Coordinates of C-alpha atoms in Angstrom, one line a residue:
Chain Z
M1 CA -77.6 -17.2 -75.1
S2 CA -75.7 -20.3 -76.7
D3 CA -78.0 -23.2 -78.6
T4 CA -78.6 -26.1 -76.0
T5 CA -80.2 -27.9 -78.9
T6 CA -78.3 -31.3 -79.3
A7 CA -76.8 -31.2 -83.0
L8 CA -74.5 -34.3 -82.5
I9 CA -73.7 -37.3 -80.3
A10 CA -69.9 -38.3 -80.3
L11 CA -68.5 -41.4 -78.6
D12 CA -64.8 -42.0 -77.9
W13 CA -64.7 -45.7 -77.5
G14 CA -62.0 -47.5 -76.6
T15 CA -60.8 -50.6 -75.4
S16 CA -61.6 -50.3 -71.6
S17 CA -63.9 -47.5 -71.5
L18 CA -66.9 -45.9 -73.4
R19 CA -67.5 -41.8 -73.4
G20 CA -70.3 -40.2 -74.9
F21 CA -71.0 -36.5 -75.6
R22 CA -73.8 -34.4 -76.1
L23 CA -72.8 -31.3 -78.6
A24 CA -74.2 -28.3 -80.0
S25 CA -74.2 -27.7 -83.4
T26 CA -71.0 -25.2 -82.6
G27 CA -69.1 -28.1 -80.8
E28 CA -69.9 -26.8 -77.5
V29 CA -70.2 -30.0 -74.9
L30 CA -73.4 -29.6 -73.5
E31 CA -73.5 -33.1 -71.5
T32 CA -70.7 -35.7 -70.7
R33 CA -71.2 -39.3 -70.0
A34 CA -68.7 -42.6 -69.3
S35 CA -69.2 -45.8 -69.0
A36 CA -67.0 -48.9 -68.3
H37 CA -68.3 -50.4 -71.7
G38 CA -65.3 -50.5 -73.3
I39 CA -65.3 -52.8 -76.5
Q40 CA -63.5 -55.4 -74.4
H41 CA -65.9 -55.0 -71.3
L42 CA -69.8 -54.9 -73.2
P43 CA -73.0 -55.9 -71.5
E44 CA -73.4 -58.8 -74.1
P45 CA -71.1 -60.3 -76.7
G46 CA -71.3 -59.8 -80.6
E47 CA -73.1 -56.6 -82.4
A48 CA -75.6 -56.8 -79.4
G49 CA -73.1 -55.3 -76.8
F50 CA -72.6 -52.8 -78.9
E51 CA -76.0 -51.5 -79.2
A52 CA -76.7 -52.1 -75.4
A53 CA -73.7 -50.0 -74.3
F54 CA -74.6 -47.3 -76.6
A55 CA -78.6 -47.2 -75.6
A56 CA -77.3 -47.5 -72.2
L57 CA -75.1 -44.6 -72.5
C58 CA -76.9 -42.3 -74.8
G59 CA -80.6 -43.5 -75.4
D60 CA -82.5 -41.1 -73.7
W61 CA -80.6 -38.1 -76.2
L62 CA -82.3 -39.8 -78.8
A63 CA -85.8 -39.3 -77.4
A64 CA -86.7 -36.4 -78.6
G65 CA -86.0 -37.0 -82.2
P66 CA -82.9 -38.4 -84.4
V67 CA -79.4 -36.9 -84.1
P68 CA -76.4 -37.5 -86.1
V69 CA -73.9 -40.1 -83.9
V70 CA -70.4 -40.2 -84.5
A71 CA -67.5 -42.6 -82.8
G72 CA -63.8 -43.0 -83.0
G73 CA -61.5 -45.3 -81.3
M74 CA -61.3 -49.1 -80.9
V75 CA -64.7 -49.4 -81.9
G76 CA -63.7 -49.7 -85.5
S77 CA -61.2 -52.0 -85.1
A78 CA -61.1 -55.7 -86.0
Q79 CA -62.2 -56.3 -82.6
G80 CA -65.4 -53.2 -82.8
W81 CA -68.7 -53.1 -83.8
R82 CA -67.1 -52.8 -87.4
E83 CA -63.7 -52.7 -88.5
V84 CA -62.7 -49.6 -90.5
P85 CA -59.6 -49.9 -92.5
Y86 CA -56.4 -47.8 -91.9
L87 CA -56.0 -44.7 -93.9
S88 CA -52.3 -44.6 -95.0
C89 CA -50.3 -41.3 -94.3
P90 CA -49.9 -38.7 -95.4
T91 CA -53.8 -38.4 -94.3
P92 CA -55.4 -34.8 -94.6
L93 CA -57.3 -34.8 -91.1
A94 CA -60.1 -33.3 -93.3
G95 CA -61.0 -36.4 -95.0
L96 CA -61.0 -39.2 -92.1
Y97 CA -64.7 -39.1 -93.1
E98 CA -64.2 -40.5 -96.6
A99 CA -63.0 -43.9 -95.2
A100 CA -65.4 -44.0 -92.1
E101 CA -68.0 -46.8 -91.9
R102 CA -71.5 -46.6 -91.1
V103 CA -73.3 -49.1 -88.6
V104 CA -77.4 -49.0 -88.0
T105 CA -78.7 -50.4 -85.0
R106 CA -81.9 -52.4 -84.8
D107 CA -83.9 -48.8 -84.0
G108 CA -82.6 -47.4 -87.3
V109 CA -79.9 -45.1 -85.4
E110 CA -77.0 -44.7 -87.8
I111 CA -73.7 -44.4 -86.4
L112 CA -70.6 -43.1 -88.3
L113 CA -67.3 -45.0 -87.4
A114 CA -64.0 -42.9 -87.9
P115 CA -61.1 -45.0 -89.2
G116 CA -57.8 -45.4 -87.7
L117 CA -53.9 -44.1 -89.4
I118 CA -51.2 -46.4 -90.7
F119 CA -47.9 -45.3 -91.4
E120 CA -45.4 -47.1 -93.3
P121 CA -42.1 -45.9 -93.4
E122 CA -39.9 -47.1 -96.3
G123 CA -37.5 -49.8 -95.0
G124 CA -39.2 -49.1 -91.4
T125 CA -41.9 -50.9 -89.3
P126 CA -45.4 -50.3 -89.6
E127 CA -47.3 -47.8 -87.1
V128 CA -50.9 -47.5 -86.3
M129 CA -53.4 -45.6 -84.6
R130 CA -57.0 -45.8 -83.6
G131 CA -58.6 -42.9 -81.4
E132 CA -55.7 -40.5 -81.6
E133 CA -56.2 -39.3 -85.0
I134 CA -59.6 -37.7 -83.7
Q135 CA -57.8 -36.2 -80.6
I136 CA -55.3 -34.9 -83.1
A137 CA -58.1 -33.6 -85.2
G138 CA -59.8 -31.8 -82.4
T139 CA -56.3 -30.3 -81.3
L140 CA -56.0 -28.9 -84.5
A141 CA -59.2 -27.5 -84.7
G142 CA -59.4 -23.8 -84.6
R143 CA -55.2 -23.7 -84.9
P144 CA -54.2 -22.9 -88.3
D145 CA -50.8 -22.4 -86.9
W146 CA -50.7 -26.1 -85.9
Q147 CA -52.1 -27.5 -88.9
R148 CA -49.2 -25.9 -90.8
A149 CA -46.4 -27.3 -89.0
S150 CA -46.5 -28.9 -85.4
T151 CA -45.8 -32.1 -83.4
L152 CA -48.2 -33.4 -81.1
V153 CA -47.4 -35.6 -78.4
L154 CA -50.0 -37.7 -76.6
P155 CA -48.8 -39.5 -73.8
G156 CA -50.3 -42.7 -72.3
T157 CA -49.9 -46.6 -72.3
H158 CA -48.7 -46.3 -75.8
C159 CA -47.6 -42.6 -76.3
K160 CA -48.0 -41.1 -79.9
W161 CA -45.7 -38.5 -81.7
A162 CA -47.6 -37.1 -84.3
E163 CA -45.8 -34.8 -87.1
I164 CA -48.2 -32.3 -88.8
R165 CA -47.7 -30.5 -92.2
D166 CA -50.3 -28.2 -94.1
G167 CA -53.3 -30.1 -92.0
S168 CA -51.8 -34.0 -92.7
V169 CA -50.5 -36.3 -90.6
T170 CA -47.5 -37.0 -92.1
G171 CA -46.1 -39.8 -90.1
F172 CA -45.9 -41.1 -86.1
G173 CA -44.4 -43.1 -84.1
T174 CA -45.4 -45.5 -80.9
Y175 CA -43.9 -45.4 -77.6
M176 CA -44.5 -48.0 -74.9
T177 CA -43.2 -45.6 -72.2
G178 CA -46.5 -45.9 -70.0
E179 CA -47.0 -49.8 -70.3
I180 CA -43.2 -50.6 -69.8
F181 CA -43.3 -48.2 -66.7
A182 CA -46.2 -49.9 -65.3
L183 CA -44.7 -53.4 -65.9
L184 CA -41.5 -52.3 -64.0
R185 CA -43.3 -51.0 -61.0
G186 CA -45.8 -54.0 -60.9
H187 CA -44.1 -56.8 -61.8
S188 CA -40.2 -56.1 -61.9
I189 CA -37.8 -56.3 -59.8
L190 CA -37.5 -52.4 -59.7
G191 CA -40.9 -52.1 -58.4
R192 CA -39.6 -54.1 -55.0
L193 CA -37.8 -51.1 -53.7
M194 CA -40.1 -48.5 -55.0
S195 CA -42.4 -47.5 -51.9
D196 CA -45.1 -44.7 -50.9
A197 CA -43.2 -43.8 -48.3
P198 CA -43.8 -39.7 -48.2
V199 CA -41.0 -38.0 -49.7
S200 CA -40.8 -34.0 -50.1
E201 CA -41.8 -33.1 -54.0
D202 CA -38.5 -31.8 -54.3
T203 CA -37.2 -35.0 -54.0
R204 CA -39.3 -36.8 -56.4
N205 CA -39.0 -34.2 -58.9
G206 CA -35.5 -33.9 -58.2
A207 CA -35.3 -37.9 -58.9
F208 CA -37.5 -37.2 -62.1
A209 CA -34.8 -34.8 -63.3
R210 CA -32.1 -36.9 -62.6
G211 CA -34.0 -39.9 -64.5
V212 CA -34.1 -37.3 -67.4
A213 CA -30.4 -36.2 -67.4
Q214 CA -29.5 -39.8 -67.5
A215 CA -31.6 -40.2 -70.3
A216 CA -29.8 -37.0 -72.0
E217 CA -26.4 -38.8 -71.9
A218 CA -28.0 -42.1 -73.2
G219 CA -25.9 -43.8 -76.3
P220 CA -27.8 -46.1 -78.6
G221 CA -29.1 -49.4 -76.6
D222 CA -28.4 -48.2 -73.1
L223 CA -32.0 -48.1 -71.7
T224 CA -31.9 -51.4 -70.3
R225 CA -28.9 -50.6 -68.2
Q226 CA -29.7 -47.4 -67.3
L227 CA -33.5 -48.9 -66.0
F228 CA -31.1 -50.9 -63.6
S229 CA -29.8 -48.2 -61.7
T230 CA -33.6 -47.7 -60.5
R231 CA -32.4 -50.6 -58.2
T232 CA -29.1 -50.1 -57.5
L233 CA -29.6 -46.1 -56.4
G234 CA -32.4 -47.6 -53.8
L235 CA -29.9 -50.4 -52.6
T236 CA -27.2 -48.1 -52.0
G237 CA -29.5 -45.3 -50.3
Q238 CA -28.8 -42.7 -53.0
L239 CA -32.3 -42.2 -53.5
P240 CA -35.6 -42.9 -51.4
G241 CA -37.9 -45.6 -52.0
G242 CA -40.7 -43.0 -52.8
A243 CA -38.7 -41.2 -55.4
L244 CA -37.6 -44.4 -57.1
A245 CA -40.7 -44.8 -59.4
D246 CA -40.2 -40.5 -60.2
Y247 CA -36.5 -41.5 -61.2
C248 CA -37.8 -44.3 -63.5
S249 CA -40.3 -42.2 -65.2
G250 CA -37.7 -40.1 -65.5
L251 CA -35.7 -42.4 -67.6
L252 CA -38.0 -43.5 -69.7
I253 CA -40.1 -40.3 -70.6
G254 CA -36.4 -38.8 -71.1
H255 CA -35.4 -41.8 -73.5
E256 CA -38.6 -41.0 -75.2
I257 CA -38.5 -37.5 -75.8
V258 CA -34.9 -37.7 -76.9
S259 CA -35.7 -40.2 -79.8
G260 CA -38.8 -38.2 -80.5
L261 CA -37.4 -34.9 -80.9
R262 CA -34.9 -36.7 -83.3
D263 CA -37.5 -37.4 -85.8
S264 CA -39.4 -34.2 -85.5
G265 CA -39.2 -30.9 -87.3
D266 CA -38.9 -27.3 -86.1
G267 CA -42.7 -26.7 -85.3
P268 CA -44.0 -26.3 -81.9
V269 CA -44.3 -29.4 -79.9
V270 CA -47.7 -29.6 -78.3
L271 CA -48.6 -32.2 -75.6
V272 CA -52.2 -33.8 -75.7
G273 CA -53.8 -35.9 -72.8
S274 CA -54.1 -35.7 -68.6
G275 CA -52.9 -32.5 -67.2
A276 CA -50.1 -34.3 -64.4
L277 CA -48.5 -36.4 -66.8
C278 CA -48.4 -33.8 -69.5
A279 CA -46.6 -31.9 -67.0
R280 CA -44.1 -34.4 -66.5
Y281 CA -43.6 -34.4 -70.3
G282 CA -43.1 -30.3 -70.5
E283 CA -40.5 -30.8 -67.7
A284 CA -38.6 -33.4 -69.6
L285 CA -39.0 -31.0 -72.8
R286 CA -37.5 -27.9 -71.1
Q287 CA -34.6 -29.9 -69.8
L288 CA -33.5 -31.9 -72.9
S289 CA -34.7 -28.9 -75.2
R290 CA -34.7 -25.8 -73.4
Q291 CA -38.5 -25.2 -75.4
D292 CA -41.3 -25.0 -73.8
P293 CA -44.4 -27.2 -74.6
A294 CA -46.8 -24.8 -77.0
A295 CA -49.8 -26.2 -75.2
I296 CA -51.1 -28.8 -73.0
I297 CA -54.5 -29.9 -74.4
E298 CA -56.8 -32.1 -72.3
N299 CA -59.7 -33.7 -73.9
P300 CA -59.6 -32.8 -77.4
A301 CA -62.0 -35.7 -78.7
P302 CA -65.4 -33.9 -78.5
A303 CA -63.6 -31.4 -80.7
G304 CA -62.4 -33.8 -83.2
L305 CA -65.5 -36.1 -83.5
H306 CA -67.2 -32.5 -84.2
R307 CA -64.9 -31.5 -86.7
F308 CA -65.4 -35.4 -88.3
A309 CA -69.0 -34.7 -88.1
R310 CA -68.9 -31.9 -89.9
D311 CA -66.3 -32.9 -92.3
A312 CA -69.0 -35.6 -93.2
G313 CA -71.9 -33.4 -93.9
L314 CA -73.9 -34.4 -90.4
L315 CA -74.3 -31.1 -89.0
R316 CA -76.5 -28.2 -90.1
Q317 CA -74.4 -25.2 -91.1
E318 CA -73.6 -22.8 -88.8
S319 CA -75.7 -19.7 -88.5
Chain P
M1 CA -6.0 -92.6 -62.3
S2 CA -7.8 -89.3 -60.8
D3 CA -8.3 -88.5 -57.0
T4 CA -11.7 -89.0 -55.8
T5 CA -11.3 -87.8 -52.5
T6 CA -13.7 -85.1 -51.7
A7 CA -11.2 -81.8 -51.0
L8 CA -14.0 -78.9 -51.2
I9 CA -18.0 -78.4 -50.9
A10 CA -18.7 -75.7 -53.2
L11 CA -22.5 -74.1 -53.1
D12 CA -23.5 -71.5 -55.7
W13 CA -26.2 -70.4 -53.7
G14 CA -28.9 -67.9 -55.2
T15 CA -32.3 -66.3 -54.8
S16 CA -34.4 -69.2 -56.4
S17 CA -32.1 -72.4 -55.8
L18 CA -28.8 -74.1 -54.4
R19 CA -26.3 -75.9 -56.4
G20 CA -23.9 -78.0 -54.2
F21 CA -20.6 -79.5 -55.9
R22 CA -18.3 -82.1 -54.6
L23 CA -15.0 -81.3 -55.9
A24 CA -11.5 -83.0 -56.0
S25 CA -8.6 -81.0 -55.0
T26 CA -7.9 -80.5 -58.9
G27 CA -11.3 -78.8 -58.9
E28 CA -12.9 -81.9 -60.8
V29 CA -16.5 -82.3 -60.1
L30 CA -17.3 -85.5 -58.5
E31 CA -21.0 -84.7 -58.0
T32 CA -23.6 -82.1 -58.5
R33 CA -26.2 -81.7 -56.4
A34 CA -29.3 -79.0 -56.7
S35 CA -32.4 -78.0 -54.4
A36 CA -35.0 -75.5 -54.4
H37 CA -34.0 -73.9 -51.5
G38 CA -33.0 -70.6 -52.9
I39 CA -32.3 -68.0 -50.2
Q40 CA -36.1 -66.9 -50.5
H41 CA -37.2 -70.4 -50.2
L42 CA -36.0 -71.9 -47.5
P43 CA -37.5 -75.0 -45.5
E44 CA -37.5 -72.9 -42.3
P45 CA -36.9 -69.0 -41.5
G46 CA -33.9 -67.5 -40.2
E47 CA -30.3 -69.0 -40.2
A48 CA -32.0 -72.6 -39.1
G49 CA -33.1 -72.6 -42.7
F50 CA -29.8 -71.9 -44.0
E51 CA -28.5 -74.5 -42.0
A52 CA -31.2 -77.0 -42.8
A53 CA -31.1 -76.5 -46.6
F54 CA -27.2 -77.0 -46.3
A55 CA -27.5 -80.5 -44.3
A56 CA -30.5 -81.7 -46.6
L57 CA -28.2 -81.1 -49.6
C58 CA -24.7 -81.9 -48.5
G59 CA -24.7 -83.1 -45.0
D60 CA -23.5 -86.8 -46.1
W61 CA -20.5 -85.3 -47.9
L62 CA -19.3 -84.3 -44.3
A63 CA -20.1 -87.7 -42.7
A64 CA -16.2 -89.2 -43.8
G65 CA -14.6 -86.1 -41.9
P66 CA -14.4 -82.3 -42.4
V67 CA -14.0 -80.7 -45.4
P68 CA -13.7 -77.2 -46.6
V69 CA -16.7 -75.5 -47.6
V70 CA -17.4 -72.1 -49.5
A71 CA -20.1 -70.6 -51.3
G72 CA -21.3 -67.6 -53.5
G73 CA -24.2 -66.0 -54.6
M74 CA -27.2 -64.2 -52.5
V75 CA -26.4 -66.3 -49.7
G76 CA -23.8 -63.5 -48.9
S77 CA -26.5 -60.8 -49.4
A78 CA -28.3 -58.5 -46.8
Q79 CA -31.3 -61.4 -47.3
G80 CA -28.8 -64.2 -47.0
W81 CA -26.8 -66.2 -44.2
R82 CA -24.7 -63.5 -43.7
E83 CA -24.0 -60.1 -45.3
V84 CA -20.8 -59.9 -47.1
P85 CA -20.1 -56.2 -47.9
Y86 CA -19.5 -55.4 -51.5
L87 CA -15.9 -54.9 -52.9
S88 CA -14.8 -51.9 -55.2
C89 CA -13.9 -52.4 -58.4
P90 CA -11.3 -52.4 -59.7
T91 CA -11.0 -55.9 -58.1
P92 CA -8.2 -58.4 -58.5
L93 CA -10.3 -61.9 -58.6
A94 CA -7.7 -63.2 -56.8
G95 CA -8.7 -61.0 -53.7
L96 CA -12.1 -62.1 -53.2
Y97 CA -11.3 -64.2 -50.4
E98 CA -9.7 -61.1 -48.4
A99 CA -13.3 -59.9 -48.1
A100 CA -14.9 -62.9 -47.2
E101 CA -17.1 -63.6 -44.3
R102 CA -17.3 -66.9 -42.2
V103 CA -20.4 -68.6 -40.7
V104 CA -20.4 -71.6 -38.7
T105 CA -23.2 -74.2 -38.2
R106 CA -24.5 -75.6 -35.0
D107 CA -22.2 -78.6 -36.0
G108 CA -19.2 -76.6 -36.2
V109 CA -19.0 -76.7 -39.8
E110 CA -17.6 -73.4 -41.3
I111 CA -18.6 -71.9 -44.5
L112 CA -16.8 -69.0 -46.2
L113 CA -18.9 -66.9 -48.2
A114 CA -17.5 -64.8 -51.3
P115 CA -18.5 -61.1 -51.3
G116 CA -20.2 -59.3 -54.4
L117 CA -18.8 -56.4 -56.2
I118 CA -20.0 -52.9 -56.6
F119 CA -19.0 -50.4 -59.3
E120 CA -19.2 -47.0 -58.9
P121 CA -18.0 -45.3 -61.8
E122 CA -17.7 -41.6 -61.8
G123 CA -20.5 -39.4 -62.5
G124 CA -22.6 -42.6 -63.1
T125 CA -24.7 -44.7 -61.0
P126 CA -23.9 -47.7 -59.3
E127 CA -23.5 -51.0 -60.3
V128 CA -23.7 -54.2 -58.0
M129 CA -23.1 -58.2 -58.6
R130 CA -23.3 -61.2 -56.3
G131 CA -22.5 -64.5 -57.8
E132 CA -21.3 -63.6 -61.1
E133 CA -17.9 -62.8 -59.8
I134 CA -17.5 -66.3 -58.8
Q135 CA -18.5 -67.3 -62.8
I136 CA -16.0 -64.8 -63.7
A137 CA -13.1 -66.1 -61.5
G138 CA -14.2 -69.7 -63.0
T139 CA -14.2 -68.6 -66.5
L140 CA -10.8 -66.9 -66.3
A141 CA -9.1 -69.6 -64.5
G142 CA -6.4 -71.2 -66.7
R143 CA -6.8 -68.7 -69.4
P144 CA -4.3 -65.8 -68.7
D145 CA -5.0 -64.6 -72.1
W146 CA -8.8 -63.7 -71.0
Q147 CA -7.4 -62.4 -67.7
R148 CA -5.0 -59.9 -68.9
A149 CA -7.8 -58.6 -71.4
S150 CA -11.4 -59.7 -72.3
T151 CA -15.1 -58.5 -72.0
L152 CA -17.2 -61.4 -70.1
V153 CA -21.1 -61.1 -71.0
L154 CA -23.1 -63.3 -68.9
P155 CA -26.4 -63.1 -70.4
G156 CA -29.5 -64.2 -68.0
T157 CA -32.6 -62.3 -66.2
H158 CA -30.4 -59.5 -65.5
C159 CA -27.3 -59.7 -68.1
K160 CA -23.6 -58.4 -66.5
W161 CA -20.8 -57.3 -69.2
A162 CA -17.6 -57.3 -67.4
E163 CA -14.3 -55.6 -68.3
I164 CA -11.7 -57.7 -67.3
R165 CA -7.8 -56.0 -67.6
D166 CA -4.6 -57.8 -65.7
G167 CA -6.9 -60.3 -63.4
S168 CA -8.9 -57.3 -62.2
V169 CA -12.9 -56.5 -62.9
T170 CA -12.2 -53.2 -64.2
G171 CA -16.0 -51.9 -64.2
F172 CA -19.4 -53.6 -65.1
G173 CA -22.8 -52.9 -66.0
T174 CA -26.4 -54.6 -65.9
Y175 CA -29.0 -55.1 -68.6
M176 CA -32.4 -55.8 -67.6
T177 CA -33.0 -57.6 -71.0
G178 CA -34.1 -61.1 -69.7
E179 CA -36.6 -59.7 -67.2
I180 CA -38.1 -57.1 -69.5
F181 CA -38.5 -59.6 -72.4
A182 CA -40.5 -62.2 -70.2
L183 CA -42.1 -59.0 -68.8
L184 CA -42.8 -58.2 -72.1
R185 CA -43.9 -61.6 -73.4
G186 CA -46.1 -62.6 -70.2
H187 CA -47.5 -59.3 -69.4
S188 CA -47.8 -56.6 -72.1
I189 CA -49.8 -56.2 -75.1
L190 CA -46.8 -57.5 -77.4
G191 CA -47.4 -61.0 -75.7
R192 CA -50.7 -61.0 -76.8
L193 CA -49.9 -61.8 -80.5
M194 CA -47.2 -64.1 -79.5
S195 CA -48.0 -67.8 -80.2
D196 CA -46.9 -71.1 -80.1
A197 CA -47.9 -71.9 -83.7
P198 CA -45.2 -73.7 -84.9
V199 CA -43.1 -71.7 -87.7
S200 CA -39.8 -73.1 -89.2
E201 CA -36.1 -72.6 -87.9
D202 CA -35.6 -70.2 -90.6
T203 CA -38.6 -68.0 -90.2
R204 CA -37.7 -67.9 -86.3
N205 CA -34.0 -67.0 -86.9
G206 CA -34.8 -64.3 -89.8
A207 CA -37.3 -62.8 -87.3
F208 CA -34.7 -62.7 -84.6
A209 CA -32.1 -61.3 -87.1
R210 CA -34.5 -58.6 -88.0
G211 CA -35.0 -57.1 -84.6
V212 CA -31.2 -57.4 -84.3
A213 CA -31.0 -55.4 -87.6
Q214 CA -33.3 -52.9 -85.7
A215 CA -31.2 -52.1 -82.9
A216 CA -28.3 -51.6 -84.8
E217 CA -29.9 -48.8 -86.6
A218 CA -31.3 -47.5 -83.5
G219 CA -30.7 -43.6 -82.1
P220 CA -30.3 -43.0 -78.2
G221 CA -34.3 -43.5 -77.0
D222 CA -35.8 -45.4 -79.7
L223 CA -36.1 -48.8 -77.6
T224 CA -39.6 -48.3 -76.4
R225 CA -40.7 -47.5 -79.9
Q226 CA -39.1 -50.3 -81.7
L227 CA -40.7 -52.9 -79.2
F228 CA -44.3 -51.7 -80.4
S229 CA -43.4 -52.5 -83.8
T230 CA -43.4 -56.3 -82.3
R231 CA -46.9 -55.7 -82.4
T232 CA -47.6 -53.8 -85.8
L233 CA -45.6 -56.4 -87.5
G234 CA -47.7 -59.2 -86.0
L235 CA -51.1 -56.8 -87.0
T236 CA -49.9 -56.3 -90.6
G237 CA -48.8 -60.2 -91.1
Q238 CA -45.5 -59.1 -91.5
L239 CA -44.0 -61.9 -89.3
P240 CA -46.0 -64.7 -88.0
G241 CA -47.1 -65.0 -84.5
G242 CA -44.9 -67.9 -83.6
A243 CA -41.6 -65.8 -84.6
L244 CA -43.2 -62.4 -82.7
A245 CA -41.0 -63.5 -79.6
D246 CA -37.9 -64.1 -81.6
Y247 CA -38.6 -60.4 -83.2
C248 CA -38.7 -59.3 -79.4
S249 CA -35.8 -60.8 -78.1
G250 CA -33.6 -59.7 -81.0
L251 CA -34.3 -56.1 -80.3
L252 CA -33.5 -56.6 -77.0
I253 CA -30.4 -58.3 -77.5
G254 CA -29.4 -56.4 -79.9
H255 CA -29.7 -53.1 -78.5
E256 CA -27.8 -54.4 -75.2
I257 CA -24.9 -55.5 -77.8
V258 CA -24.8 -52.1 -79.5
S259 CA -24.4 -50.4 -75.7
G260 CA -22.1 -53.0 -74.4
L261 CA -19.4 -53.1 -77.0
R262 CA -19.6 -49.5 -77.1
D263 CA -18.1 -49.5 -73.4
S264 CA -15.6 -52.6 -73.8
G265 CA -12.3 -52.9 -74.6
D266 CA -11.0 -54.6 -77.8
G267 CA -10.4 -57.7 -76.0
P268 CA -12.2 -60.9 -76.9
V269 CA -15.6 -61.6 -75.9
V270 CA -16.3 -64.4 -74.0
L271 CA -20.0 -65.8 -73.4
V272 CA -21.0 -67.4 -70.0
G273 CA -24.1 -69.2 -69.4
S274 CA -26.7 -71.4 -71.0
G275 CA -25.7 -72.7 -74.2
A276 CA -29.2 -71.9 -76.1
L277 CA -29.1 -68.2 -74.8
C278 CA -25.6 -67.7 -75.2
A279 CA -26.0 -69.0 -79.1
R280 CA -28.5 -66.1 -79.5
Y281 CA -25.9 -63.8 -78.5
G282 CA -23.2 -65.1 -79.8
E283 CA -25.6 -64.8 -83.7
A284 CA -26.4 -61.2 -82.8
L285 CA -22.5 -60.4 -81.8
R286 CA -21.5 -61.5 -85.2
Q287 CA -24.3 -59.7 -86.9
L288 CA -23.8 -56.5 -85.2
S289 CA -19.8 -56.6 -84.9
R290 CA -18.7 -59.4 -87.5
Q291 CA -17.1 -60.9 -84.7
D292 CA -17.4 -64.3 -83.1
P293 CA -17.5 -65.1 -79.2
A294 CA -14.2 -66.1 -78.5
A295 CA -16.0 -68.9 -76.7
I296 CA -19.2 -70.3 -74.6
I297 CA -18.2 -70.9 -71.0
E298 CA -21.5 -73.0 -69.3
N299 CA -21.4 -73.7 -65.7
P300 CA -18.1 -71.9 -64.6
A301 CA -19.5 -71.8 -61.1
P302 CA -17.4 -74.7 -59.4
A303 CA -14.0 -73.6 -61.0
G304 CA -14.8 -70.1 -59.7
L305 CA -15.9 -71.6 -56.4
H306 CA -12.5 -73.7 -56.8
R307 CA -10.3 -70.8 -57.3
F308 CA -11.8 -68.7 -54.5
A309 CA -11.3 -71.6 -51.9
R310 CA -7.8 -72.0 -53.3
D311 CA -6.8 -68.3 -52.7
A312 CA -8.3 -68.6 -49.2
G313 CA -5.6 -71.1 -48.5
L314 CA -8.4 -73.8 -48.0
L315 CA -7.1 -76.6 -50.0
R316 CA -3.8 -78.6 -49.5
Q317 CA -1.1 -77.9 -52.1
E318 CA -2.1 -80.1 -55.1
S319 CA 1.1 -82.6 -55.7

């Protein structure tokens, strides 16, 4: 029988939401909760807002006695509970705790906040992440092969591509794919022709693949021209309104993958995030490189926070 | 003394505005008027709305007797007064009138509507324009050198690059540069760090040039990653908030020019549009190709409409 004693409370605390996990000492997730109290939507302003959000979500988990608490994400940003400075890449993931910062609630509960990462390539522009490093740590936990060499892709509003070598994040890049897609669909001329009119799965997948194929042929700078074809393919009836969003998504994801693969090593590509979106990335990856993603990992945050806590010495030794 | 007799009424009728020009037989602009009655902002719905908008802006120009009237732009689209089908490229600009359509008001005034252009490259996606063909015709009027071979660039919400050979538009492309910049500034995470805090002209120009330099180094697909650096350069204090919009603009315009020049011939590059925006394109062009624009042409629409009317035989022979 597994041990169901609470050994750790782990918080994945982002801009728009707060997720809490009650973990066993093994890292097993015993309970998951979520609230809308992201750092920009706290119940009251200032430090008290963070305390109130935490107490509302997890207060009863502490009723039986003290339990270590860790948190990752925007809670450690300049707009968070306390700013935890970025660690510079290359960063050994096992050393995140060395840069962590501690906050203490009025009730005396200590919470260890994880740092974000910064990557400043020579002659390039800086890259930052906050929260994804925890997901990366969780994805790599128990996978020495991926720790040795892999490329982790975390699709979303701002998609991260992280290069892993010998247990360290050696560098990473951020693509605005998700945000730009949302802007184009919601606010641009392209969105006007996109409709919810039902079209077959085949038509939608075909439109997505057509966008990816366009991306494969793109030269430098071609994206904003190719995007306009979302409109003209609709205007000329070559694609139905119900498939235009798929085409546009294929273009954007395709461009991202073309660029990301060029800067990646030859380790396996691991997709991290929601299944539906990662499936799309997997399709585009196959189309562009004839390789399958090594895996799709959903929700590695609890495992990452568990590892962070263990590295920090907050957990009793597992028996 | 020049002849100030009204020989032609020319309308540049777009989505959001209507401009009217009273022209002499030579093409000289005798008077210019504008109203907000673009085809999506008519005083009343349907055909009557077009008539009312026209009468309100230009009715008195017809008081002394009939004058030929021509119009170009979205007024000839499916949402316009009457749909004028697209002409296929390559299109001789002198033959626009052959595809024109006539509308007649209740008062018996005939208005000749210019067609748009469509370009369907083999194996590519279709391109369309409506209104720019008139500006192109006006830009090329009296310039046999540019008619022979040139690249015309029309910056704006949707920037057109048109390739000219022997008096014909042989092909063109559309870049969403202006619209995407507006979306990023107004609605994206990048806009949050952009401020109106005053910074020196040098700083702003330097930030623009830095964006263009990034574009010069971009591989296929890199745009959405480079755009995110607008944020990180602001976050890390490497660029002041008042210069971030310039940097972002340099990135987008730079990418466009890298792509556009690759698909262009070796004729001169002529910029067509507002002086301030064209000046920025000129800077980026110099930085990326060490060539100056051959010229910046502002407001060639009246000349284009005059040429269209003359080709259609609506003007008395000039003496």
